[in-house]
Amino acid sequence: MLRPARKLNLKRLVRGFTLRTSEGFVENFGPALIARAGADAPGVRLRFVQKLDKDSALLRDGSVDLETGVVGTAMGPEVRTQGLFRDRFIGVLRKGHPLVKA
């Protein structure tokens, strides 16, 4: 995230990172992220905190290192964003539901 001038040795890195995410993100990606960090950077600790709102103040003050969520227009120019994936939502209705007629 900080793009150091020299190549970073992940095996020797000792640092904690705070990720502000939803419960769904932690459930889906948390175990794999923790396993990958443990294998590639054993001195790195990941701390997940719940995302309760869209306020990016914790990123700005350095309390959070990374945040996941829907990219919106409210982000300031000092916050760097990058798309990770797109969600696709599918609605399912029972036969005879009033919305089926719409």
Short mmCIF file of C-alpha atoms in Angstrom, two decimals:
data_model
loop_
_atom_site.label_atom_id
_atom_site.label_comp_id
_atom_site.label_asym_id
_atom_site.label_seq_id
_atom_site.Cartn_x
_atom_site.Cartn_y
_atom_site.Cartn_z
CA MET A 1 0.00 0.00 0.00
CA LEU A 2 2.86 2.40 0.67
CA ARG A 3 5.00 1.49 -2.34
CA PRO A 4 8.44 1.49 -0.69
CA ALA A 5 11.48 2.55 -2.74
CA ARG A 6 13.19 -0.82 -2.26
CA LYS A 7 11.68 -4.25 -2.70
CA LEU A 8 9.73 -5.26 0.37
CA ASN A 9 10.71 -8.55 2.05
CA LEU A 10 7.33 -9.89 3.19
CA LYS A 11 8.91 -12.64 5.30
CA ARG A 12 10.57 -9.98 7.49
CA LEU A 13 7.70 -7.50 7.61
CA VAL A 14 6.24 -7.05 11.09
CA ARG A 15 3.14 -4.89 11.03
CA GLY A 16 -0.56 -4.85 11.72
CA PHE A 17 -3.14 -3.74 9.18
CA THR A 18 -6.67 -2.68 10.05
CA LEU A 19 -9.31 -3.46 7.45
CA ARG A 20 -12.74 -1.85 7.73
CA THR A 21 -15.21 -4.15 6.03
CA SER A 22 -18.66 -5.66 6.17
CA GLU A 23 -19.38 -8.95 7.89
CA GLY A 24 -20.05 -10.53 4.50
CA PHE A 25 -16.60 -9.57 3.24
CA VAL A 26 -14.95 -11.08 6.32
CA GLU A 27 -17.00 -14.28 6.00
CA ASN A 28 -16.18 -14.68 2.30
CA PHE A 29 -12.58 -13.46 2.09
CA GLY A 30 -11.23 -13.22 5.66
CA PRO A 31 -10.00 -16.82 6.07
CA ALA A 32 -8.18 -16.79 2.73
CA LEU A 33 -6.60 -13.38 3.44
CA ILE A 34 -5.42 -14.51 6.87
CA ALA A 35 -4.02 -17.75 5.44
CA ARG A 36 -2.24 -15.92 2.63
CA ALA A 37 -0.77 -13.34 4.99
CA GLY A 38 0.37 -16.13 7.32
CA ALA A 39 2.13 -17.93 4.48
CA ASP A 40 3.65 -14.94 2.68
CA ALA A 41 4.15 -12.50 5.56
CA PRO A 42 4.09 -14.34 8.90
CA GLY A 43 4.78 -11.14 10.88
CA VAL A 44 1.70 -9.39 9.50
CA ARG A 45 -1.50 -9.29 11.55
CA LEU A 46 -4.85 -8.43 10.01
CA ARG A 47 -7.48 -6.79 12.17
CA PHE A 48 -11.00 -6.55 10.82
CA VAL A 49 -13.34 -3.84 12.11
CA GLN A 50 -16.98 -3.50 11.21
CA LYS A 51 -18.04 -0.89 8.70
CA LEU A 52 -21.10 0.81 10.12
CA ASP A 53 -21.28 3.83 7.82
CA LYS A 54 -19.76 5.31 4.66
CA ASP A 55 -17.67 7.94 6.45
CA SER A 56 -14.02 7.73 5.37
CA ALA A 57 -12.66 9.74 8.33
CA LEU A 58 -10.92 6.65 9.75
CA LEU A 59 -8.95 6.30 6.51
CA ARG A 60 -8.01 9.96 6.62
CA ASP A 61 -6.79 9.90 10.22
CA GLY A 62 -4.88 6.62 9.77
CA SER A 63 -6.98 4.49 12.12
CA VAL A 64 -7.84 2.21 9.19
CA ASP A 65 -5.42 1.06 6.49
CA LEU A 66 -7.90 -0.37 4.00
CA GLU A 67 -11.66 -0.16 3.57
CA THR A 68 -13.98 -2.15 1.36
CA GLY A 69 -17.40 -1.10 0.16
CA VAL A 70 -19.30 0.47 -2.67
CA VAL A 71 -17.28 3.17 -4.43
CA GLY A 72 -19.19 6.42 -4.24
CA THR A 73 -18.75 9.99 -5.35
CA ALA A 74 -18.23 11.26 -1.78
CA MET A 75 -14.59 10.12 -1.64
CA GLY A 76 -12.11 12.96 -1.60
CA PRO A 77 -9.09 13.16 -3.91
CA GLU A 78 -6.76 12.01 -1.10
CA VAL A 79 -8.50 8.61 -0.94
CA ARG A 80 -7.38 6.15 -3.58
CA THR A 81 -10.02 3.69 -4.79
CA GLN A 82 -9.82 0.57 -6.91
CA GLY A 83 -12.57 -1.79 -7.99
CA LEU A 84 -12.10 -5.37 -6.77
CA PHE A 85 -15.17 -7.03 -8.26
CA ARG A 86 -18.80 -6.44 -9.23
CA ASP A 87 -21.80 -7.90 -7.44
CA ARG A 88 -24.79 -9.23 -9.31
CA PHE A 89 -28.07 -9.40 -7.46
CA ILE A 90 -30.85 -11.79 -8.40
CA GLY A 91 -34.39 -11.59 -7.04
CA VAL A 92 -36.41 -14.73 -6.41
CA LEU A 93 -40.18 -14.72 -5.93
CA ARG A 94 -42.66 -17.43 -5.21
CA LYS A 95 -45.15 -18.38 -7.88
CA GLY A 96 -48.20 -16.11 -7.68
CA HIS A 97 -46.43 -13.28 -5.80
CA PRO A 98 -47.91 -9.83 -6.74
CA LEU A 99 -44.55 -8.64 -8.10
CA VAL A 100 -44.52 -11.44 -10.68
CA LYS A 101 -47.40 -9.68 -12.45
CA ALA A 102 -45.41 -6.42 -12.64
#
